[in-house]
Coordinates of C-alpha atoms and ligand atoms in Angstrom, one line a residue:
M1 CA 0.0 0.0 0.0
N2 CA 1.3 3.5 -0.9
K3 CA 2.5 5.6 2.1
K4 CA 0.7 8.8 2.9
V5 CA 2.7 12.0 2.3
E6 CA 1.6 15.3 3.7
L7 CA 3.2 18.7 3.3
N8 CA 2.4 21.3 6.0
I9 CA 3.0 24.9 5.0
D10 CA 2.1 27.3 7.8
G11 CA -0.6 24.9 9.0
K12 CA -2.1 24.4 5.5
V13 CA -1.8 20.7 4.8
L14 CA -1.4 19.4 1.2
E15 CA -1.5 15.7 0.6
L16 CA 0.9 14.7 -2.1
P17 CA 0.2 11.7 -4.3
T18 CA 2.9 9.0 -4.2
I19 CA 4.2 6.7 -6.9
T20 CA 5.9 3.3 -6.5
G21 CA 8.2 1.9 -9.2
S22 CA 8.2 -1.7 -10.3
E23 CA 11.3 -2.4 -8.2
G24 CA 9.7 -0.7 -5.1
E25 CA 11.4 2.7 -5.2
E26 CA 9.1 5.4 -3.9
G27 CA 8.5 8.9 -5.0
M28 CA 6.1 11.8 -4.1
D29 CA 4.4 13.6 -7.0
I30 CA 4.9 17.3 -6.6
S31 CA 3.7 18.3 -10.0
A32 CA 0.8 20.4 -8.6
L33 CA 2.9 21.9 -5.8
R34 CA 3.4 25.4 -7.3
S35 CA -0.2 25.8 -8.5
K36 CA -1.6 24.8 -5.1
T37 CA 0.9 26.4 -2.7
G38 CA 3.1 28.9 -4.7
F39 CA 6.2 27.0 -3.6
I40 CA 8.7 25.3 -5.8
T41 CA 11.4 22.8 -4.7
L42 CA 15.2 23.4 -4.8
D43 CA 17.4 20.4 -5.6
P44 CA 20.8 21.4 -7.1
G45 CA 22.1 18.6 -9.3
Y46 CA 18.7 16.9 -9.1
G47 CA 20.0 14.3 -6.6
N48 CA 16.4 13.8 -5.2
T49 CA 14.4 14.7 -8.3
G50 CA 12.9 12.1 -10.6
S51 CA 12.7 13.8 -13.9
C52 CA 10.7 11.1 -15.7
K53 CA 9.2 7.6 -15.5
S54 CA 11.4 5.2 -17.5
A55 CA 11.2 1.5 -18.2
I56 CA 14.7 1.1 -19.7
T57 CA 17.4 0.7 -17.0
F58 CA 17.2 -0.1 -13.2
I59 CA 20.1 0.7 -10.8
D60 CA 20.3 -0.1 -7.1
G61 CA 23.6 1.5 -6.0
E62 CA 23.5 0.1 -2.5
K63 CA 23.2 -3.5 -3.7
G64 CA 25.4 -3.1 -6.8
I65 CA 22.6 -3.9 -9.2
L66 CA 22.4 -2.8 -12.9
R67 CA 19.7 -4.1 -15.2
Y68 CA 18.8 -3.3 -18.8
R69 CA 15.1 -3.9 -19.4
G70 CA 15.1 -6.3 -16.5
Y71 CA 18.1 -8.3 -17.5
D72 CA 21.1 -8.4 -15.2
I73 CA 24.2 -6.7 -16.6
A74 CA 26.4 -9.8 -15.7
E75 CA 24.1 -12.1 -17.7
L76 CA 24.0 -9.8 -20.7
A77 CA 27.8 -9.4 -20.5
E78 CA 28.2 -13.2 -20.6
K79 CA 25.6 -14.1 -23.1
S80 CA 24.8 -11.1 -25.3
S81 CA 26.6 -8.8 -27.6
F82 CA 26.6 -5.0 -27.9
V83 CA 24.4 -5.0 -31.0
E84 CA 21.8 -7.4 -29.4
T85 CA 21.9 -5.3 -26.2
A86 CA 21.4 -2.2 -28.3
Y87 CA 18.2 -3.7 -29.8
L88 CA 17.0 -4.7 -26.3
L89 CA 17.5 -1.2 -24.9
I90 CA 15.7 0.5 -27.8
Y91 CA 12.9 -1.9 -28.5
G92 CA 12.4 -3.3 -25.0
E93 CA 12.7 -7.0 -25.7
L94 CA 15.5 -9.3 -26.8
P95 CA 15.3 -9.7 -30.6
T96 CA 14.3 -13.0 -32.3
A97 CA 16.9 -14.3 -34.7
T98 CA 15.1 -12.6 -37.6
E99 CA 14.9 -9.3 -35.8
L100 CA 18.6 -9.4 -34.9
A101 CA 19.5 -10.2 -38.4
E102 CA 17.4 -7.3 -39.7
F103 CA 18.8 -4.9 -37.2
S104 CA 22.4 -6.0 -38.0
T105 CA 21.6 -5.5 -41.7
L106 CA 20.2 -2.0 -41.0
L107 CA 23.4 -1.1 -39.1
T108 CA 25.6 -2.3 -42.1
E109 CA 23.4 -0.6 -44.7
N110 CA 23.7 2.7 -42.8
Q111 CA 27.4 2.6 -41.9
M112 CA 28.6 4.9 -44.6
L113 CA 28.7 8.6 -44.1
H114 CA 27.5 10.8 -46.9
E115 CA 30.5 11.3 -49.1
S116 CA 30.5 15.1 -48.8
M117 CA 30.9 14.7 -45.0
R118 CA 34.6 14.2 -45.8
F119 CA 34.8 17.9 -46.5
H120 CA 33.6 18.7 -43.0
F121 CA 36.4 16.6 -41.5
E122 CA 38.9 18.6 -43.6
G123 CA 37.8 21.8 -41.8
F124 CA 38.9 20.7 -38.3
P125 CA 42.4 21.6 -37.1
H126 CA 44.8 18.8 -36.1
T127 CA 44.4 20.0 -32.5
A128 CA 40.7 19.3 -32.4
H129 CA 39.6 17.0 -29.6
P130 CA 37.8 13.9 -31.1
M131 CA 34.8 14.6 -28.9
A132 CA 34.4 18.1 -30.5
I133 CA 34.5 16.4 -34.0
L134 CA 32.1 13.7 -32.9
S135 CA 29.4 16.0 -31.6
A136 CA 29.7 18.5 -34.6
M137 CA 29.6 15.7 -37.1
I138 CA 26.6 13.9 -35.6
N139 CA 24.7 17.2 -35.8
A140 CA 26.0 17.8 -39.4
A141 CA 25.0 14.3 -40.4
S142 CA 21.3 15.2 -39.7
S143 CA 21.4 17.8 -42.5
Y144 CA 21.6 15.0 -45.1
Y145 CA 18.2 13.5 -44.0
P146 CA 15.4 16.1 -44.6
D147 CA 12.7 14.1 -42.8
L148 CA 14.7 14.5 -39.6
A149 CA 14.3 18.3 -39.8
S150 CA 10.6 18.2 -40.8
G151 CA 9.7 19.4 -37.3
D152 CA 7.3 16.5 -36.9
N153 CA 9.1 13.5 -35.4
R154 CA 6.2 11.2 -36.2
E155 CA 7.2 11.6 -39.9
M156 CA 10.7 10.2 -39.5
N157 CA 11.7 6.6 -40.2
F158 CA 12.8 5.9 -36.6
P159 CA 14.3 2.4 -37.1
H160 CA 16.5 3.6 -40.0
H161 CA 17.6 6.8 -38.2
A162 CA 18.3 4.9 -35.0
A163 CA 20.4 2.3 -36.8
R164 CA 22.1 5.1 -38.8
L165 CA 23.2 6.9 -35.7
I166 CA 24.5 3.8 -33.9
S167 CA 26.4 2.7 -37.0
Q168 CA 27.7 6.1 -38.1
I169 CA 28.9 7.2 -34.7
R170 CA 31.5 4.4 -35.0
T171 CA 32.5 5.6 -38.5
I172 CA 32.7 9.2 -37.4
A173 CA 34.8 8.2 -34.4
A174 CA 37.3 6.3 -36.5
F175 CA 37.5 9.1 -39.0
A176 CA 38.1 11.6 -36.2
Y177 CA 41.0 9.5 -34.9
R178 CA 42.6 9.2 -38.3
K179 CA 42.2 12.9 -39.0
A180 CA 43.9 13.7 -35.7
H181 CA 46.8 11.4 -36.5
D182 CA 47.1 12.5 -40.1
L183 CA 46.1 9.1 -41.4
P184 CA 44.0 8.5 -44.5
P185 CA 40.4 7.3 -43.7
I186 CA 39.6 3.6 -43.9
Y187 CA 36.1 2.8 -45.0
P188 CA 33.8 0.4 -43.1
R189 CA 33.6 -3.2 -44.4
S190 CA 30.2 -4.9 -44.6
T191 CA 31.5 -8.3 -43.8
L192 CA 32.7 -7.4 -40.4
D193 CA 30.6 -7.3 -37.2
Y194 CA 30.1 -4.0 -35.4
T195 CA 33.1 -3.9 -33.1
A196 CA 35.5 -5.6 -35.5
N197 CA 34.5 -3.1 -38.2
F198 CA 35.4 -0.3 -35.8
L199 CA 38.8 -1.7 -35.1
H200 CA 39.4 -2.2 -38.8
M201 CA 38.6 1.5 -39.5
M202 CA 40.8 2.6 -36.6
F203 CA 43.9 0.4 -37.2
S204 CA 44.0 -0.9 -40.8
Q205 CA 46.2 0.9 -43.3
P206 CA 45.4 1.3 -47.1
G207 CA 46.2 -2.1 -48.6
E208 CA 47.0 -3.7 -45.2
D209 CA 44.3 -5.0 -42.9
C210 CA 45.0 -4.9 -39.2
E211 CA 44.9 -8.2 -37.2
L212 CA 41.5 -8.7 -35.5
N213 CA 42.3 -10.7 -32.4
P214 CA 38.9 -12.2 -31.2
E215 CA 39.8 -11.6 -27.5
I216 CA 40.4 -7.9 -28.2
V217 CA 37.2 -7.6 -30.3
K218 CA 35.3 -9.2 -27.5
A219 CA 36.9 -6.9 -24.9
L220 CA 35.9 -3.8 -26.8
D221 CA 32.4 -5.1 -27.5
L222 CA 32.1 -5.7 -23.8
I223 CA 33.2 -2.2 -23.0
F224 CA 30.5 -0.9 -25.4
L225 CA 27.8 -3.1 -23.8
L226 CA 28.7 -2.2 -20.2
H227 CA 28.4 1.5 -21.1
A228 CA 25.2 1.2 -23.2
D229 CA 22.9 2.8 -20.6
H230 CA 23.0 4.1 -17.1
E231 CA 19.7 5.6 -16.2
Q232 CA 19.3 9.4 -15.8
N233 CA 22.9 10.4 -15.8
C234 CA 24.1 13.8 -17.0
S235 CA 24.3 13.0 -20.8
T236 CA 21.1 11.0 -20.9
S237 CA 19.2 13.7 -19.1
T238 CA 20.6 16.1 -21.6
V239 CA 19.4 14.0 -24.5
R240 CA 15.9 13.8 -22.9
T241 CA 15.9 17.5 -22.3
V242 CA 16.7 18.4 -25.9
A243 CA 14.3 15.7 -27.1
S244 CA 11.5 17.3 -25.0
S245 CA 11.6 20.3 -27.3
R246 CA 10.9 17.9 -30.2
A247 CA 14.4 18.5 -31.6
N248 CA 15.5 15.7 -33.9
L249 CA 17.3 12.5 -32.9
F250 CA 20.7 13.5 -34.2
A251 CA 20.6 17.0 -32.6
S252 CA 19.6 15.4 -29.2
A253 CA 22.4 12.8 -29.5
S254 CA 24.9 15.4 -30.4
A255 CA 24.0 17.3 -27.2
G256 CA 24.5 14.1 -25.3
V257 CA 28.1 13.8 -26.6
C258 CA 28.8 17.3 -25.3
A259 CA 27.5 16.5 -21.9
L260 CA 29.5 13.3 -21.8
W261 CA 32.7 15.1 -22.6
G262 CA 33.3 16.6 -19.2
P263 CA 35.8 15.0 -16.8
L264 CA 33.2 14.5 -14.1
H265 CA 31.2 12.3 -16.5
G266 CA 32.6 10.3 -19.5
G267 CA 35.9 12.1 -19.3
A268 CA 36.9 10.2 -16.1
N269 CA 38.4 7.3 -18.2
Q270 CA 40.9 9.7 -19.7
A271 CA 41.7 11.1 -16.2
V272 CA 42.7 7.6 -15.0
L273 CA 45.3 7.2 -17.7
E274 CA 46.6 10.8 -17.1
M275 CA 46.9 10.0 -13.4
L276 CA 48.9 6.8 -14.2
E277 CA 51.2 8.7 -16.5
E278 CA 51.9 11.4 -13.9
I279 CA 52.7 8.8 -11.3
H280 CA 55.1 7.1 -13.7
Q281 CA 56.8 10.4 -14.7
E282 CA 57.5 11.1 -11.0
G283 CA 59.2 7.7 -10.7
D284 CA 56.7 6.4 -8.2
D285 CA 55.2 2.9 -8.2
G286 CA 51.9 4.2 -6.7
T287 CA 52.8 4.0 -3.0
K288 CA 53.8 7.7 -2.6
F289 CA 50.7 8.8 -4.7
L290 CA 48.3 6.8 -2.5
T291 CA 49.8 8.2 0.7
E292 CA 49.2 11.7 -0.7
V293 CA 45.6 10.8 -1.7
K294 CA 45.0 9.5 1.9
N295 CA 46.5 12.7 3.4
K296 CA 44.4 14.7 0.9
V297 CA 47.6 16.5 -0.4
G298 CA 46.4 18.9 -3.1
N299 CA 42.9 17.2 -2.9
R300 CA 44.3 14.4 -5.0
R301 CA 41.9 11.5 -5.7
L302 CA 42.5 8.0 -6.9
M303 CA 40.8 8.4 -10.3
G304 CA 38.7 5.4 -11.3
F305 CA 37.8 4.7 -7.7
G306 CA 34.5 5.5 -6.1
H307 CA 31.0 6.2 -7.5
R308 CA 28.1 8.5 -6.6
V309 CA 25.6 5.7 -7.0
Y310 CA 27.4 2.4 -6.3
K311 CA 28.4 2.1 -2.7
S312 CA 29.1 -1.6 -2.4
F313 CA 30.6 -2.3 -5.8
D314 CA 30.3 -1.2 -9.5
P315 CA 28.9 -4.4 -11.1
R316 CA 30.4 -3.3 -14.4
A317 CA 33.9 -3.1 -12.9
V318 CA 33.7 -6.7 -11.6
I319 CA 32.9 -7.9 -15.2
I320 CA 35.5 -5.7 -17.0
K321 CA 38.3 -6.6 -14.6
Q322 CA 38.0 -10.3 -15.6
Q323 CA 38.2 -9.2 -19.3
C324 CA 41.1 -6.9 -18.5
D325 CA 43.1 -9.7 -17.0
K326 CA 42.4 -11.9 -20.1
V327 CA 43.4 -9.1 -22.5
L328 CA 46.7 -8.4 -20.7
A329 CA 47.5 -12.1 -20.5
Q330 CA 46.8 -12.5 -24.2
L331 CA 48.8 -9.6 -25.3
H332 CA 51.7 -10.3 -23.0
K333 CA 51.9 -6.6 -22.5
S334 CA 54.7 -5.1 -20.5
D335 CA 53.6 -1.6 -19.7
P336 CA 54.8 0.4 -16.7
L337 CA 51.4 2.1 -16.4
L338 CA 49.6 -1.2 -16.2
E339 CA 52.0 -2.3 -13.5
I340 CA 51.2 0.9 -11.5
A341 CA 47.5 0.4 -12.0
K342 CA 47.7 -3.2 -10.6
K343 CA 49.8 -1.9 -7.6
L344 CA 47.3 0.9 -6.9
E345 CA 44.4 -1.5 -7.0
E346 CA 46.1 -4.0 -4.8
I347 CA 47.0 -1.4 -2.1
A348 CA 43.7 0.5 -2.2
L349 CA 41.5 -2.6 -1.9
N350 CA 43.3 -3.6 1.3
D351 CA 43.6 -0.1 2.7
E352 CA 41.4 1.1 5.6
Y353 CA 41.0 4.6 4.0
F354 CA 39.3 3.2 0.9
I355 CA 37.5 0.4 2.7
A356 CA 35.9 2.8 5.3
R357 CA 34.7 5.1 2.5
K358 CA 33.4 2.3 0.4
L359 CA 35.7 3.3 -2.5
Y360 CA 36.0 0.5 -5.1
P361 CA 37.3 0.5 -8.6
N362 CA 34.6 1.8 -11.0
V363 CA 34.2 0.8 -14.7
D364 CA 36.6 3.5 -15.8
F365 CA 39.6 2.1 -13.9
Y366 CA 39.7 -1.1 -16.0
S367 CA 38.3 0.1 -19.3
G368 CA 41.1 2.7 -19.5
I369 CA 43.7 0.0 -19.0
I370 CA 42.1 -2.3 -21.6
M371 CA 41.9 0.5 -24.2
R372 CA 45.5 1.5 -23.6
A373 CA 46.6 -2.1 -24.0
I374 CA 44.8 -2.4 -27.3
G375 CA 46.3 0.8 -28.6
I376 CA 43.5 3.3 -28.4
P377 CA 44.9 6.7 -27.6
T378 CA 43.9 8.4 -24.4
D379 CA 42.0 11.3 -26.0
M380 CA 39.7 8.6 -27.7
F381 CA 38.6 7.0 -24.5
T382 CA 35.6 9.2 -24.0
V383 CA 34.7 8.7 -27.6
M384 CA 34.6 4.9 -26.9
F385 CA 32.2 5.7 -24.1
A386 CA 30.0 7.7 -26.5
I387 CA 29.8 4.9 -29.0
G388 CA 28.7 2.5 -26.2
R389 CA 26.2 5.0 -24.8
M390 CA 24.5 5.7 -28.1
P391 CA 21.8 2.9 -27.8
G392 CA 20.9 4.2 -24.4
W393 CA 20.5 7.8 -25.7
V394 CA 18.4 6.5 -28.6
A395 CA 16.2 4.4 -26.3
N396 CA 15.6 7.4 -24.1
Y397 CA 14.8 9.6 -27.1
K398 CA 12.2 7.1 -28.2
E399 CA 10.7 6.9 -24.8
V400 CA 10.3 10.7 -24.7
M401 CA 8.7 10.7 -28.2
E402 CA 6.3 7.9 -27.2
D403 CA 5.3 9.4 -23.9
T404 CA 1.9 11.1 -24.4
D405 CA 2.3 13.0 -21.1
S406 CA 5.8 14.3 -22.0
R407 CA 6.2 18.1 -21.5
I408 CA 9.0 20.3 -22.6
V409 CA 11.7 20.4 -19.8
R410 CA 11.6 23.8 -18.2
P411 CA 12.8 23.9 -14.6
R412 CA 12.1 26.8 -12.3
Q413 CA 14.7 28.7 -10.3
I414 CA 15.0 30.7 -7.0
Y415 CA 16.1 34.1 -8.3
T416 CA 18.9 35.7 -6.1
G417 CA 19.9 38.7 -8.3
A418 CA 19.2 42.4 -8.0
T419 CA 15.6 43.6 -7.5
L420 CA 14.1 46.3 -9.8
R421 CA 16.4 49.4 -10.2
P422 CA 16.5 52.3 -12.6
F423 CA 18.8 52.3 -15.7
V424 CA 22.0 54.4 -15.2
P425 CA 23.1 56.4 -18.2
L426 CA 26.7 55.7 -19.4
D427 CA 28.1 59.1 -18.3
K428 CA 26.7 58.6 -14.7
R429 CA 28.3 55.1 -14.1
A430 CA 31.2 54.8 -11.7
Ligands
ACO501 N1 40.1 8.9 -4.1 C1 40.3 9.2 -2.8 N2 39.3 9.6 -2.0 C2 38.1 9.6 -2.5 C3 37.8 9.2 -3.8 C4 38.8 8.8 -4.6 N3 38.6 8.5 -5.9 N4 36.4 9.3 -4.0 C5 35.9 9.8 -2.8 N5 36.9 9.9 -1.9 C6 36.8 10.3 -0.5 C7 36.5 11.8 -0.4 O1 37.7 12.5 -0.2 C8 35.6 11.8 0.9 O2 36.5 11.6 2.0 P1 36.2 12.3 3.4 O3 35.0 11.6 3.9 O4 37.4 12.1 4.2 O5 36.0 13.8 3.1 C9 34.8 10.5 0.8 O6 35.6 9.6 0.0 C10 33.4 10.7 0.1 O7 33.7 11.5 -1.1 P2 32.5 12.2 -2.0 O8 33.2 13.1 -2.9 O9 31.5 12.7 -1.0 O10 31.9 11.0 -2.8 P3 30.9 11.1 -4.0 O11 30.1 9.8 -3.9 O12 30.2 12.4 -4.0 O13 31.9 11.0 -5.3 C11 33.0 10.3 -7.2 C12 31.8 10.1 -6.2 C13 32.8 11.8 -7.8 C14 32.9 9.3 -8.3 C15 34.3 10.2 -6.5 O14 34.4 8.9 -5.9 C16 35.5 10.5 -7.3 O15 35.9 11.7 -7.5 N6 36.1 9.5 -7.9 C17 37.2 9.6 -8.8 C18 36.7 10.1 -10.2 C19 36.1 8.9 -11.0 O16 36.7 7.8 -11.1 N7 35.0 9.2 -11.6 C20 34.3 8.2 -12.5 C21 33.0 7.7 -11.9 S1 32.3 6.3 -12.8 C22 31.6 7.0 -14.2 O17 31.4 8.1 -14.3 C23 31.3 6.0 -15.3

């Protein structure tokens, strides 16, 4: 039975309706608060604000649970693939064999960028961050599909555009990498699966195909799958906010890329590697660094440890660590940064400072190590995250479009600026 919630403002009592989610989480509905009382709520960072009802992803941070459409992340990681999981997130059910084949065909048919997009790539300086190129090019790609910009999203061919976006983000990402490294673009190959095709576009050379080690392909596919959705995080909320104005799918996704870019969000995986490089340059094996972290010298943090939501463990980190060990063993990699990472992990997991604060490795600690081992440059790490997150953004966009109760996102504020004052002419200003 729903609990009764009452709000008492100066003796005037307002009963607030409550809502219980399918996993038992409870909320109070304040949508009539302002019209009935004149009050609004203030919740910086929206830590206590449910912005929507969603049936896509469930997280219980205390118990370390992450589920896509009801399926446990560990089971999906073991038994599914990124492409199948993308279908699940977007359409709500695991695909039949026919549906999966059709979806894969759509991805392949839509993998090529419009040829004139090559001129856009030419316009970027070599110093451009790949995330800047990614967001600009996703938005630019929408201009080649007039039905996207018709202003009526019911007119658009959603399955084609969704597949186009998921497929082309990979092509744009690889082109961005090659542009930054002054390498000629490598076109996608229809015979390759999603992740193998990406590695081919990244690392093959004209006339010389790169080796596609199945364990490496699997590891990267797993990284994409583990990042595919994560409830109402900063970038997904951004996508939903832009979508609420009925902006098109590509414009909404492009905004998601920008939100993901920041170091407090998707940029954390890059920060892990930068931290390891700094420790190495100082000639430390990690011991001195951890002492400084614990003593809060310069407010240093062990990047890749801790999480706002997960307080027992990050279920994605548990899965990715196993893959990380396999990849490193396969590649027989000898890398001083990887040695430092292992040392940091070993010390931190047994140290009272980290145990007491419930600080465990998060997904970014290991994904950064795997990506480095397979040769992906540090400034491409957040791009990898964006490729993985695209199905989640698409699924959330679709949910907004299909929600008949959806309203344009328009938060209120508590104004704290100057009150009314007369205009001061220029010659009278101090
Ligand atoms: N290293 C050292 N100490 C830490 C760390 C860390 N990584 N994270 C938290 N702490 C300490 C804080 O200093 C604080 O200590 P105190 O109680 O002595 O003051 C305590 O733990 C609680 O810290 P908060 O900042 O309140 O924890 P919060 O849950 O708000 O922060 C966050 C979560 C931002 C992820 C934090 O753990 C952090 O900065 N981690 C490193 C960055 C990182 O890896 N981010 C990626 C997150 S995963 C993702 O985005 C996919």
